[in-house]
Structures are given as C-alpha cells and as structure tokens.
Coordinates of C-alpha atoms in Angstrom, one line a residue:
Chain K
M1 CA -54.9 56.1 279.0
N2 CA -54.0 54.1 282.1
S3 CA -54.7 56.9 284.5
V4 CA -58.3 57.3 283.3
A5 CA -58.8 53.6 282.8
S6 CA -58.3 53.0 286.4
D7 CA -61.7 54.3 287.2
A8 CA -63.3 52.6 284.2
A9 CA -66.3 50.5 284.8
L10 CA -67.8 49.9 281.3
I11 CA -67.1 50.0 277.6
G12 CA -70.0 51.2 275.4
L13 CA -70.0 50.7 271.7
D14 CA -72.3 52.7 269.4
W15 CA -71.7 50.8 266.2
G16 CA -73.8 52.1 263.3
T17 CA -73.9 51.8 259.6
S18 CA -71.3 54.3 258.7
S19 CA -69.4 55.0 262.0
L20 CA -68.3 53.3 265.2
R21 CA -67.9 55.1 268.5
A22 CA -66.5 53.5 271.7
F23 CA -66.8 55.0 275.1
L24 CA -64.8 54.2 278.3
I25 CA -67.3 54.9 281.1
N26 CA -66.8 55.2 284.8
S27 CA -69.1 54.0 287.6
D28 CA -71.0 57.3 287.7
G29 CA -71.9 57.0 284.0
D30 CA -69.3 59.7 282.9
I31 CA -67.2 59.3 279.8
L32 CA -63.5 58.9 280.6
D33 CA -62.3 58.4 277.0
E34 CA -63.8 58.2 273.6
V35 CA -62.7 56.8 270.2
S36 CA -64.5 57.4 267.0
T37 CA -63.8 55.8 263.6
S38 CA -65.4 55.4 260.2
Q39 CA -65.6 51.6 260.8
G40 CA -69.3 51.4 260.5
I41 CA -70.7 48.0 259.6
M42 CA -70.7 48.9 255.9
N43 CA -67.0 49.9 256.0
V44 CA -65.5 46.9 257.9
K45 CA -63.2 45.0 255.5
G46 CA -64.3 41.5 254.8
R47 CA -67.0 41.9 257.5
D48 CA -64.3 41.0 260.1
F49 CA -66.1 42.7 263.0
D50 CA -64.1 40.7 265.5
A51 CA -60.8 42.3 264.2
A52 CA -62.3 45.8 264.0
F53 CA -63.5 45.4 267.6
H54 CA -60.1 44.3 269.0
D55 CA -58.3 47.0 267.0
L56 CA -60.5 49.7 268.5
I57 CA -60.7 48.9 272.1
G58 CA -57.7 46.6 272.7
A59 CA -55.9 49.2 274.7
W60 CA -58.8 49.6 277.1
V61 CA -59.3 45.9 277.9
D62 CA -55.9 44.3 277.8
E63 CA -55.2 44.9 281.5
T64 CA -58.6 45.2 283.1
P65 CA -61.3 43.1 281.6
L66 CA -64.3 45.4 281.5
P67 CA -67.9 44.6 280.7
V68 CA -68.7 45.7 277.1
I69 CA -72.1 46.7 275.8
A70 CA -72.9 47.3 272.2
S71 CA -75.9 48.9 270.4
G72 CA -76.7 50.0 266.8
M73 CA -76.8 48.4 263.4
I74 CA -74.1 46.0 264.5
T75 CA -77.0 43.9 265.9
S76 CA -78.8 43.8 262.5
R77 CA -78.8 41.0 259.9
N78 CA -75.9 42.7 258.2
G79 CA -74.0 43.1 261.5
W80 CA -72.0 40.9 263.8
V81 CA -74.5 39.3 266.1
E82 CA -78.2 39.6 265.0
T83 CA -80.5 40.3 268.0
P84 CA -84.3 40.2 268.1
Y85 CA -86.5 43.2 268.8
V86 CA -88.4 44.1 271.9
Q87 CA -91.8 45.7 271.5
V88 CA -92.7 49.2 272.7
P89 CA -93.4 50.3 275.3
A90 CA -90.0 49.3 276.7
G91 CA -87.5 50.9 278.9
K92 CA -84.0 50.2 280.2
N93 CA -85.1 47.3 282.4
D94 CA -86.8 45.6 279.4
L95 CA -83.6 46.0 277.3
A96 CA -81.4 44.8 280.2
K97 CA -83.4 41.6 280.6
V98 CA -82.8 40.5 277.0
L99 CA -79.2 41.5 276.3
V100 CA -77.6 39.0 273.9
P101 CA -74.2 37.8 275.3
F102 CA -71.3 37.0 273.0
K103 CA -67.6 36.2 273.4
S104 CA -65.1 37.7 271.0
S105 CA -62.2 35.5 269.6
K106 CA -60.0 36.8 272.4
G107 CA -62.6 35.9 275.0
I108 CA -64.0 39.3 275.7
S109 CA -67.6 39.2 276.8
I110 CA -69.9 41.6 274.9
Q111 CA -73.5 42.2 275.6
F112 CA -75.5 43.2 272.5
V113 CA -78.6 45.4 273.0
T114 CA -81.7 44.2 271.1
G115 CA -83.5 46.4 268.6
M116 CA -86.9 47.9 269.3
T117 CA -90.1 47.5 267.3
A118 CA -93.5 49.2 267.2
E119 CA -96.6 48.5 265.1
H120 CA -99.1 50.9 263.6
D121 CA -102.1 49.6 261.7
G122 CA -100.5 46.2 261.2
A123 CA -97.2 47.5 259.8
P124 CA -94.1 47.1 261.9
D125 CA -91.4 49.8 262.5
V126 CA -87.8 49.1 263.5
M127 CA -84.8 50.8 265.1
R128 CA -81.4 49.7 266.4
G129 CA -79.4 52.1 268.5
E130 CA -81.7 55.1 268.8
E131 CA -83.5 53.5 271.8
T132 CA -80.2 53.4 273.7
Q133 CA -79.5 57.1 273.0
I134 CA -83.0 58.2 274.1
I135 CA -82.9 56.2 277.3
G136 CA -79.6 57.9 278.1
A137 CA -81.1 61.4 277.2
A138 CA -84.1 60.8 279.5
A139 CA -81.8 59.7 282.3
M140 CA -79.7 62.8 281.9
G141 CA -82.6 65.1 283.0
L142 CA -84.2 65.7 279.6
G143 CA -87.0 63.5 280.8
D144 CA -90.3 62.5 279.1
G145 CA -91.6 64.1 275.9
I146 CA -91.1 64.1 272.2
Y147 CA -87.7 63.4 270.7
V148 CA -86.6 63.6 267.1
L149 CA -83.5 62.1 265.6
P150 CA -83.1 63.7 262.1
G151 CA -81.3 61.7 259.5
T152 CA -81.5 59.3 256.6
H153 CA -84.4 57.6 258.4
S154 CA -85.6 60.1 261.0
K155 CA -87.1 58.8 264.1
W156 CA -89.8 60.5 266.3
L157 CA -90.0 59.0 269.7
V158 CA -92.5 59.5 272.6
V159 CA -90.8 59.0 275.9
K160 CA -92.8 58.2 279.1
D161 CA -91.4 57.3 282.5
G162 CA -87.9 57.3 281.0
G163 CA -88.8 54.5 278.5
I164 CA -89.8 54.5 274.8
E165 CA -93.6 54.6 274.7
D166 CA -93.9 54.6 270.9
Y167 CA -92.1 55.8 267.8
K168 CA -92.2 56.2 264.0
T169 CA -89.6 56.3 261.3
Y170 CA -89.7 58.8 258.4
M171 CA -87.8 58.3 255.1
T172 CA -87.0 62.0 254.9
G173 CA -83.3 62.1 254.4
E174 CA -83.1 59.2 252.0
L175 CA -86.0 60.5 250.0
F176 CA -84.4 63.9 249.8
A177 CA -81.2 62.3 248.4
A178 CA -83.1 60.1 245.9
L179 CA -85.2 63.0 244.7
K180 CA -82.2 65.3 244.3
G181 CA -79.9 62.8 242.7
H182 CA -82.2 60.6 240.7
T183 CA -85.3 62.6 239.5
I184 CA -86.0 65.6 237.4
L185 CA -86.3 67.7 240.5
G186 CA -82.5 67.8 240.8
T187 CA -82.0 69.2 237.3
L188 CA -83.2 72.7 238.3
M189 CA -81.1 72.8 241.5
K190 CA -77.9 74.8 241.9
D191 CA -75.7 74.2 244.9
G192 CA -74.9 77.1 247.1
E193 CA -75.2 78.5 250.6
F194 CA -78.1 77.4 252.7
S195 CA -81.1 79.4 251.6
E196 CA -83.2 79.9 254.7
E197 CA -85.8 81.7 252.6
G198 CA -86.3 78.7 250.3
F199 CA -86.3 76.3 253.2
R200 CA -89.0 78.3 255.0
I201 CA -91.2 78.4 251.9
G202 CA -90.8 74.6 251.7
V203 CA -91.5 74.0 255.4
N204 CA -94.8 76.0 255.2
E205 CA -95.9 74.0 252.1
G206 CA -94.9 70.7 253.7
L207 CA -96.7 71.5 257.0
S208 CA -100.0 72.5 255.2
A209 CA -99.9 70.0 252.4
A210 CA -98.4 66.9 253.9
G211 CA -101.3 64.8 252.6
D212 CA -100.6 65.9 249.1
L213 CA -96.8 65.4 249.0
L214 CA -96.9 63.5 245.7
N215 CA -98.3 66.7 244.2
T216 CA -96.4 69.4 246.1
L217 CA -93.1 67.7 245.2
F218 CA -93.7 68.6 241.6
H219 CA -93.5 72.3 242.7
V220 CA -89.8 71.8 243.2
R221 CA -89.7 71.7 239.5
T222 CA -92.3 74.4 238.7
M223 CA -91.3 77.0 241.2
P224 CA -87.8 77.5 239.7
L225 CA -89.2 77.0 236.2
F226 CA -91.5 80.0 236.8
E227 CA -88.7 81.8 238.7
K228 CA -90.8 82.0 241.8
I229 CA -87.7 80.7 243.6
S230 CA -84.1 80.7 242.4
A231 CA -82.2 77.5 241.4
E232 CA -80.0 78.2 244.4
M233 CA -83.1 77.9 246.7
A234 CA -84.5 74.8 245.1
A235 CA -82.7 72.1 247.2
D236 CA -83.5 73.9 250.5
Y237 CA -87.1 74.3 249.3
L238 CA -87.3 70.5 248.8
S239 CA -85.6 69.9 252.1
G240 CA -88.0 72.2 253.9
M241 CA -91.0 70.6 252.2
L242 CA -90.0 67.1 253.4
I243 CA -89.1 68.2 256.9
G244 CA -92.3 70.2 257.1
A245 CA -94.3 67.1 256.1
E246 CA -92.4 65.0 258.6
I247 CA -93.1 67.4 261.4
S248 CA -96.7 67.7 260.5
S249 CA -97.0 63.9 261.0
G250 CA -94.5 63.4 263.8
S251 CA -95.7 66.2 266.0
S252 CA -99.4 65.5 265.5
D253 CA -99.6 64.2 269.1
I254 CA -98.0 67.3 270.6
E255 CA -100.3 69.8 272.1
A256 CA -98.1 72.6 273.2
G257 CA -95.0 70.6 274.0
Q258 CA -91.3 71.0 273.4
V259 CA -89.4 68.8 271.0
T260 CA -85.9 67.6 271.8
I261 CA -83.6 67.4 268.8
V262 CA -80.9 64.7 268.9
G263 CA -77.9 65.5 266.7
R264 CA -75.9 68.5 265.8
G265 CA -74.8 70.6 262.9
D266 CA -76.7 71.7 259.8
L267 CA -79.5 69.2 259.9
A268 CA -80.3 69.9 263.6
D269 CA -80.4 73.6 262.7
R270 CA -82.9 72.9 259.9
Y271 CA -85.2 71.0 262.3
E272 CA -84.9 73.9 264.8
I273 CA -86.1 76.4 262.2
A274 CA -88.8 74.1 260.9
L275 CA -90.1 73.3 264.4
S276 CA -90.4 77.0 265.1
V277 CA -92.3 77.6 261.8
A278 CA -94.6 74.8 263.0
G279 CA -95.1 76.6 266.3
H280 CA -93.1 74.2 268.5
S281 CA -90.3 75.1 270.8
S282 CA -87.2 72.9 270.7
R283 CA -84.0 72.1 272.6
R284 CA -80.9 70.1 271.8
A285 CA -79.8 66.9 273.5
P286 CA -76.2 66.8 274.6
S287 CA -73.8 64.7 272.6
N288 CA -73.0 62.1 275.3
I289 CA -76.4 60.5 275.6
C290 CA -75.5 57.2 274.0
A291 CA -72.8 56.4 276.5
R292 CA -75.2 57.3 279.2
G293 CA -77.8 54.9 277.7
H294 CA -75.1 52.1 277.7
F295 CA -74.5 52.9 281.3
E296 CA -78.1 52.8 282.3
I297 CA -78.9 49.5 280.6
A298 CA -75.7 47.9 281.9
K299 CA -76.5 49.0 285.4
S300 CA -80.0 47.6 285.1
A301 CA -78.5 44.3 283.9
G302 CA -76.1 44.2 286.9
L303 CA -73.1 44.3 284.7
L304 CA -71.3 46.9 286.8
S305 CA -69.3 45.5 289.7
Chain S
M1 CA -100.6 56.0 201.3
N2 CA -101.8 58.1 198.4
S3 CA -105.3 56.7 198.5
V4 CA -105.9 57.6 202.1
A5 CA -104.0 60.8 201.8
S6 CA -106.5 62.1 199.3
D7 CA -109.1 62.7 202.1
A8 CA -106.4 64.1 204.4
A9 CA -107.1 67.4 206.0
L10 CA -104.6 67.7 208.9
I11 CA -101.4 66.3 210.3
G12 CA -101.2 66.0 214.1
L13 CA -98.0 65.5 216.0
D14 CA -97.9 64.1 219.5
W15 CA -94.3 64.8 220.3
G16 CA -93.3 63.8 223.7
T17 CA -90.1 63.2 225.8
S18 CA -89.6 59.6 224.7
S19 CA -91.9 59.0 221.7
L20 CA -93.2 60.7 218.6
R21 CA -96.6 59.9 217.0
A22 CA -97.9 61.5 213.9
F23 CA -101.5 61.2 212.7
L24 CA -103.0 61.9 209.2
I25 CA -106.5 63.1 210.0
N26 CA -109.5 63.6 207.6
S27 CA -112.1 66.4 207.8
D28 CA -114.3 64.4 210.1
G29 CA -111.5 64.1 212.7
D30 CA -110.9 60.4 211.9
I31 CA -107.4 59.0 211.7
L32 CA -106.4 57.9 208.2
D33 CA -102.9 56.8 208.9
E34 CA -100.5 56.8 211.9
V35 CA -96.8 56.6 212.4
S36 CA -95.1 56.0 215.7
T37 CA -91.4 56.2 216.5
S38 CA -89.0 56.5 219.4
Q39 CA -87.9 59.9 218.3
G40 CA -89.0 61.7 221.4
I41 CA -87.3 65.0 222.1
M42 CA -84.7 63.3 224.3
N43 CA -83.8 60.8 221.5
V44 CA -83.4 63.2 218.5
K45 CA -79.8 63.1 217.4
G46 CA -78.1 66.5 217.7
R47 CA -81.5 68.0 218.6
D48 CA -82.2 68.2 214.9
F49 CA -85.9 68.3 215.2
D50 CA -86.3 69.7 211.7
A51 CA -84.7 66.7 210.2
A52 CA -86.7 64.3 212.4
F53 CA -89.9 66.1 211.4
H54 CA -89.2 65.8 207.7
D55 CA -88.1 62.2 207.9
L56 CA -91.3 61.3 209.7
I57 CA -94.0 63.0 207.7
G58 CA -92.3 63.8 204.4
A59 CA -94.4 61.3 202.5
W60 CA -97.6 62.9 203.7
V61 CA -96.9 66.5 202.7
D62 CA -94.8 66.4 199.6
E63 CA -97.8 66.5 197.2
T64 CA -100.5 68.1 199.3
P65 CA -99.3 70.7 201.7
L66 CA -101.5 70.0 204.8
P67 CA -101.8 72.1 207.9
V68 CA -99.7 70.6 210.7
I69 CA -100.4 71.0 214.4
A70 CA -98.0 69.8 217.2
S71 CA -98.4 69.3 220.9
G72 CA -96.3 67.8 223.8
M73 CA -92.9 68.4 225.2
I74 CA -91.6 69.5 221.8
T75 CA -92.9 72.9 222.9
S76 CA -90.9 72.9 226.1
R77 CA -87.5 74.6 226.8
N78 CA -85.8 71.4 225.7
G79 CA -87.9 71.0 222.5
W80 CA -88.0 72.6 219.1
V81 CA -90.1 75.8 219.6
E82 CA -90.8 76.9 223.2
T83 CA -94.4 78.1 223.6
P84 CA -95.9 79.9 226.7
Y85 CA -98.6 78.5 228.9
V86 CA -102.3 79.4 229.0
Q87 CA -103.9 79.5 232.4
V88 CA -106.8 77.1 233.4
P89 CA -109.7 77.2 233.0
A90 CA -109.1 76.9 229.2
G91 CA -110.6 75.0 226.3
K92 CA -110.0 74.4 222.6
N93 CA -110.9 78.0 221.7
D94 CA -108.4 79.4 224.1
L95 CA -105.7 77.1 222.8
A96 CA -106.7 77.8 219.2
K97 CA -106.2 81.6 219.7
V98 CA -102.6 81.3 220.9
L99 CA -101.2 78.7 218.6
V100 CA -97.5 79.5 217.8
P101 CA -96.8 79.4 214.1
F102 CA -93.5 78.2 212.7
K103 CA -92.0 77.3 209.3
S104 CA -89.8 74.3 208.9
S105 CA -86.6 74.5 206.8
K106 CA -88.6 73.1 203.8
G107 CA -91.3 75.7 204.3
I108 CA -93.9 73.6 206.0
S109 CA -96.1 75.6 208.3
I110 CA -96.5 74.1 211.8
Q111 CA -98.8 75.3 214.5
F112 CA -97.5 74.6 218.0
V113 CA -100.0 74.2 220.8
T114 CA -99.1 76.1 224.0
G115 CA -98.7 74.4 227.4
M116 CA -101.3 74.8 230.1
T117 CA -100.6 76.0 233.7
A118 CA -102.6 76.0 236.9
E119 CA -101.8 77.5 240.3
H120 CA -102.6 76.2 243.8
D121 CA -101.6 78.1 246.9
G122 CA -99.2 80.2 245.0
A123 CA -97.3 77.2 243.4
P124 CA -97.6 76.7 239.6
D125 CA -98.3 73.4 237.8
V126 CA -97.4 72.7 234.2
M127 CA -98.3 70.3 231.4
R128 CA -97.7 70.0 227.7
G129 CA -99.7 67.6 225.6
E130 CA -102.1 66.2 228.1
E131 CA -104.5 69.1 227.5
T132 CA -104.8 68.2 223.8
Q133 CA -105.6 64.6 224.7
I134 CA -108.3 65.5 227.2
I135 CA -109.9 68.0 224.9
G136 CA -110.1 65.2 222.3
A137 CA -111.5 62.7 224.8
A138 CA -114.2 65.2 225.9
A139 CA -115.1 65.8 222.3
M140 CA -115.4 62.1 221.6
G141 CA -118.4 61.7 223.9
L142 CA -116.5 61.1 227.2
G143 CA -117.6 64.5 228.3
D144 CA -117.0 66.3 231.6
G145 CA -115.7 64.8 234.7
I146 CA -112.4 63.6 236.2
Y147 CA -109.6 62.2 234.0
V148 CA -106.4 60.6 235.2
L149 CA -103.3 60.1 233.0
P150 CA -101.1 57.7 234.9
G151 CA -97.3 57.9 234.4
T152 CA -94.0 59.3 235.4
H153 CA -95.8 62.5 236.3
S154 CA -99.5 61.5 236.6
K155 CA -102.0 64.2 235.9
W156 CA -105.5 64.5 237.4
L157 CA -107.8 66.8 235.3
V158 CA -111.2 68.2 236.0
V159 CA -113.1 68.7 232.7
K160 CA -116.0 71.1 232.5
D161 CA -117.9 72.2 229.3
G162 CA -115.3 70.3 227.3
G163 CA -112.4 72.3 228.6
I164 CA -109.8 71.9 231.3
E165 CA -111.2 73.4 234.5
D166 CA -108.2 72.6 236.8
Y167 CA -105.5 69.9 237.2
K168 CA -102.7 68.7 239.4
T169 CA -99.5 66.7 238.7
Y170 CA -98.3 63.8 240.9
M171 CA -94.7 62.6 241.0
T172 CA -95.9 59.0 241.4
G173 CA -94.1 57.2 238.6
E174 CA -90.8 58.9 239.0
L175 CA -90.9 58.6 242.8
F176 CA -91.5 54.9 242.5
A177 CA -88.5 54.5 240.2
A178 CA -86.2 56.6 242.4
L179 CA -87.3 54.7 245.5
K180 CA -87.0 51.2 244.0
G181 CA -83.7 52.0 242.2
H182 CA -81.9 54.3 244.6
T183 CA -83.0 53.7 248.2
I184 CA -82.9 50.9 250.8
L185 CA -86.5 50.0 249.8
G186 CA -85.3 48.4 246.6
T187 CA -82.9 46.0 248.4
L188 CA -85.7 43.8 249.8
M189 CA -87.6 43.6 246.5
K190 CA -87.6 40.6 244.2
D191 CA -88.9 40.9 240.6
G192 CA -91.7 38.6 239.6
E193 CA -95.3 38.4 238.4
F194 CA -97.6 41.3 239.4
S195 CA -98.7 40.6 242.9
E196 CA -102.3 42.0 243.1
E197 CA -102.3 41.0 246.8
G198 CA -99.3 43.1 247.6
F199 CA -100.6 45.9 245.4
R200 CA -104.0 46.0 247.2
I201 CA -102.4 46.1 250.7
G202 CA -100.4 49.1 249.5
V203 CA -103.4 50.8 248.0
N204 CA -105.3 50.6 251.2
E205 CA -102.4 51.9 253.2
G206 CA -101.8 54.7 250.7
L207 CA -105.5 55.7 250.7
S208 CA -105.8 55.8 254.5
A209 CA -102.3 57.2 255.3
A210 CA -101.6 59.6 252.5
G211 CA -100.7 62.4 254.9
D212 CA -98.1 60.1 256.5
L213 CA -96.4 58.9 253.4
L214 CA -92.8 59.7 254.6
N215 CA -93.6 57.2 257.4
T216 CA -95.6 54.5 255.6
L217 CA -92.8 54.3 252.9
F218 CA -90.6 52.8 255.5
H219 CA -93.1 49.9 255.8
V220 CA -91.8 48.8 252.3
R221 CA -88.7 47.9 254.2
T222 CA -90.3 46.5 257.4
M223 CA -93.1 44.4 255.9
P224 CA -90.8 42.1 254.0
L225 CA -88.2 42.2 256.9
F226 CA -90.9 40.8 259.2
E227 CA -92.2 38.5 256.5
K228 CA -95.6 40.1 256.5
I229 CA -95.3 40.3 252.7
S230 CA -92.9 38.4 250.5
A231 CA -90.0 40.0 248.7
E232 CA -91.9 39.3 245.4
M233 CA -94.8 41.4 246.7
A234 CA -92.7 44.4 247.9
A235 CA -92.5 46.4 244.6
D236 CA -96.2 46.1 244.0
Y237 CA -96.9 47.0 247.6
L238 CA -94.9 50.2 247.1
S239 CA -96.6 50.8 243.8
G240 CA -100.0 50.4 245.4
M241 CA -99.1 52.7 248.3
L242 CA -98.1 55.5 246.0
I243 CA -101.0 55.1 243.7
G244 CA -103.4 54.9 246.7
A245 CA -101.9 58.2 248.0
E246 CA -102.3 59.8 244.6
I247 CA -105.9 58.7 244.3
S248 CA -106.6 59.9 247.9
S249 CA -105.6 63.4 246.8
G250 CA -106.6 63.4 243.2
S251 CA -110.1 62.2 243.8
S252 CA -110.8 64.3 246.8
D253 CA -113.3 66.4 244.8
I254 CA -115.2 63.4 243.5
E255 CA -118.4 62.7 245.3
A256 CA -119.7 59.6 243.6
G257 CA -118.2 60.1 240.2
Q258 CA -116.5 58.0 237.6
V259 CA -112.9 58.5 236.7
T260 CA -111.7 58.2 233.1
I261 CA -108.3 56.5 232.8
V262 CA -106.2 57.6 229.9
G263 CA -103.6 55.1 228.8
R264 CA -103.4 51.3 228.4
G265 CA -101.6 48.3 229.6
D266 CA -100.3 47.3 233.0
L267 CA -100.3 50.8 234.5
A268 CA -103.9 51.5 233.5
D269 CA -104.9 48.1 235.0
R270 CA -103.3 49.1 238.3
Y271 CA -105.2 52.4 238.4
E272 CA -108.5 50.5 237.7
I273 CA -107.8 48.2 240.6
A274 CA -106.8 51.0 242.9
L275 CA -109.8 53.2 242.0
S276 CA -112.1 50.3 242.7
V277 CA -110.5 49.8 246.1
A278 CA -111.1 53.5 246.7
G279 CA -114.8 53.0 245.9
H280 CA -114.7 54.8 242.5
S281 CA -115.9 53.4 239.2
S282 CA -113.7 53.9 236.2
R283 CA -113.6 53.6 232.4
R284 CA -110.9 53.7 229.7
A285 CA -110.5 56.5 227.2
P286 CA -109.9 55.2 223.6
S287 CA -106.4 55.4 222.2
N288 CA -107.1 58.0 219.4
I289 CA -108.0 61.0 221.7
C290 CA -104.8 62.9 220.9
A291 CA -105.5 63.1 217.1
R292 CA -109.0 64.2 217.9
G293 CA -107.7 66.9 220.2
H294 CA -105.5 68.1 217.3
F295 CA -108.5 68.1 215.1
E296 CA -110.7 70.1 217.5
I297 CA -108.1 72.7 218.2
A298 CA -107.2 73.1 214.5
K299 CA -110.8 73.4 213.6
S300 CA -111.3 76.1 216.2
A301 CA -108.3 77.9 214.7
G302 CA -109.8 77.8 211.2
L303 CA -106.9 75.7 209.9
L304 CA -109.1 73.2 208.1
S305 CA -110.1 74.3 204.6

C-alpha cells in the first residue's frame, strides 16, 4: 500500500445506507486503491462512525495526512454529520463552496459534501451522494444529458454544463419490494429465472398506462389468475410495469436522446431492455465515477495541494 | 324470528374475505332479518364452510326450506364453490342464467352467483360480490351512472340499463397499507386525528400528477422532512394522493356526472371529500343494496315461489 500511497492526493468516501466504499485517489483523479465494506450507516455498530472511519482508512492516513471528502447518506439525519442541501441547478463549484468541515477523534479533517434538493409544484425532492457520482461521470467525458440511477429510490437527473440541472426520485425499487412481499400480488408469484417475456409485457403496459398504475397493478394478480402469463413471469411482469411507468415519466423531456445508466448487474440490464422498448438508446457509466466526483469537488475547493 | 320468517321468501348470503352477512328477504325484496359475523372465508376454521353455513342460517331454514343465494369471495378459488366469471356488459338476467347450484351436507340448495370479468388492453379484471351490490343499488332507484366501492381493491363501475357496463379495480387500499407499513414512507408518519388539510393536499397532488405517482409518492417522505406538512398529516397526505390518483383515472369518463359511493364510515367520507376536490358531486348508496341484488337475481332466475 505504501508504494501506491506515495502518489496519493485525496481520500474519497462513498458512505451509503448499506455500504461504504473508500477510494485512494491521485492528483490526476485516478483511483490508486479501493476498499469496500458493508459498513453502511445502518450497519455501523452503536452508530460509532468515528471508529468505523478509522478502521477503514487508518492505513492510508497514518503516515501522510491526506484530505478526506465524504458523500452519501453519511451526511443525513441518521448519519455522522448532517449537512444541508443545495438547490438545483448546482455543479461542482457550488458543492465545493459549501463543504462541511469536521475533525475526527484522531484529528483527521473530513469535508462532508452537502445533499442536493429540487422542487416541483411545491414538493421538495432530496438526494445525498448521487450528485457526486453524476458530477464525476460528466467530468469523465459522458457529458450532459439524462442519467438514471436505478434502485430502491431511482433518480433521473438532467445534466447541463457538467452540473445537475434538475432531477426527480422514483419509489420504484421499494414499491416493487413492498408489493411483492406485502400484498396479494406476491401470492401468485413463483421465483425463477429472469423472464424477459414477462418483463417486456410489463414494460409496455407501464409505458402506456403510467397514469393508471393503481389499476394496472391489479393485472399482476389477474394475468396469472387467467393464465395469460405464468406464475414464474409474474414478478418480472410487475418489475417491467413499474420500470416502464418510471421511464414514461423520467424520460418525458427526452426528445431523441440517449440515457446513461449508472450501476451494473441485473437491474441495469432491466433498464437497458426497458429503455429500448421505450425507443431510447442507452449506455453504461463506468464504475469509478464516484471517486472522480470526489476529486472534482475537492479540486474546486482547493483541497488538493 | 318465527314471526318475521313467515313472510320470508329468500335467504341471501354476502360472503366475503373477512365477513359474512346473511339476509332473510321477503317477496318484495325487503330485509326481514339480518345476521353479520366475522366468518369471512379467511376466518372459517378448517375451511369448513358447510358447518359455518349451517351455524349461521340454521334457524331460518329448519322449518321452511327457503331458496338460498350466495355471492362474494365464497365463489373464488379459496372459497366453498368456485364459479366462473361472466363477461361485462352483464345484468341480473345474465347472472341469473348461470347461477351455480349446490347442495349443502344437510340438503339445502344454494345458488352461487358467478364472478364478473372485464378486459382492458388484453388484461383481465375480476370481481366477486360487487356486481350483486350494484345491481341491487340500480334496482333501488339509484339507476345508471358511475359507482365507486372504496376499499382494499376499490372498484369503479359504469352502470347502464341497470346492469354492469364496464368496471376497473384499483389497488388503492392495499397499496396504502403496504406503503405505510413496509416502506420508508411510514417512518415519518405519526398517528393522530384525521387531517383533512393533509388529505386535501394529497388529493390535489394525486389528481394532477396521477401519471407520475412513482415520483409523487416520494413526497410523502420529503414533505414532512422539510416540515411542509406535519408528521401527523403524512398518512392522510398519502391517503389523499392515492385516492386522488384513483379518482383521476376512475372518473375520466364522467363529464359532469354524479358518483355514487358504496360503503360507509371514514373511507366513504374521504371519497366524498376527494370527489368534491375533483369537481364531482356524490351521493351515498343505502346499506341494504346487497340483499336487494340477491333478490333481483333470484327473481330473474325464477327462484321465488
């Protein structure tokens, strides 16, 4: 670790609800080393974030005190240091100006990134961490456009001039879990391989009937009941319906544009399929965008020597 | 009981998922006596529907064998005698033609009403029991128009010439419970008195943003987080949002019409408020429509001597 650490210029922490990733970053914004643990804010014993922090990055900072920047739910009410929100539109310079400084028990300086808020028709929206990822992605050559971060609370962001112009959150992932686990819709579902057929039927229904979701959800019961789809297809049918409804709303501003999908694995695959059903092309963001976001904000703040 | 039973012409059973109501009905369709228990199909011990049936109505049929007609979830796959579905549009004559006869262990003849199905864009919809209530309501002078039956799975029915022209089911009630009980939205809610203010804010948002429900649901988290509504208002805000979205879809065919609300109590009050916010007038159906539906169907089937 000492050999790589010699070029190190910054430590970035992506500290979320269920996981914690730390990046050792050089002065070009490249990742020298990376540690990932399950110590998300909900999993830290006794909420001793200070101990979890020193455990994780102790080896990197003992000899060379490096600037540390942290983003994600660690800055929420349930986290370590609660930070305010900046209002969209906002870019790396806006975030750099309002970093919240903090000293750990061992005297290590940490700069906490603020959250970002948007308002639509009088109702606020919130995020913590996604703004840093997207600023990194835009800086890595992906540029302006529409970004989607699929998940428990999916985010759709509009990026302009490298900053966040606007965004909306969708309850898609959490709604799927609640419907599958805690309503009658789950009772006709059988687990199995991913059913692309069921998923596509759902996407089409979600895309065309987004305004009628309370009604179309009931079809997740009736379609297997009438054997129009199999029980093995039902969960993917629901998944497709919700993602289709999300895309119908999230992509309503896109004329013929491309959507950048942030994330990997099964869920990103589903969004790729659903976006193509909706007539949109898509691409994947690389996995190291968060570290790059930390680097960009830290650089704007003059933290790098 | 003997004095009233002397005029009795029919026994009607409204046997649902969580409750069982039995009506002793005379030859004018009036209710002579009524028994209500919690022996819905999910609560019947060992699924011994035969025993539950004899326990409930034994006193009415021992001396005078009366025709019995039954509707509701008792005719579903999880009930006593599974019946098929008739397709809308369908009225009392259509239901009367396809009654499913059955003999109890004590030799009592029971006629089971079929369910009713509709299809929209290739996806089926189902109901069991509501069709009987609405046929009764229409026959009691409420006539044609739009009917809503609020609940776990709300139904919106279009009645024409006294029969069911079309209908749709909305997952509103069950979705509310799953969201409140099993998602992050419940964590910022505090139980209290009904907040009509919170409810009305939600209705307006649901009415105008029905197509964007996956997004507006997240406001149930952000509005209390930003103290735009109190924690005591949050549950009613969610309730209003879902009911508003339901009304936005369910009433899309109504030009300037009145909506008939079936049901009583708190939930019916909420729909009355929400319908008025949406610019619709409403009225309440009387409570005895189901017995009247049993009477109308039985009469069409020639069951009354």
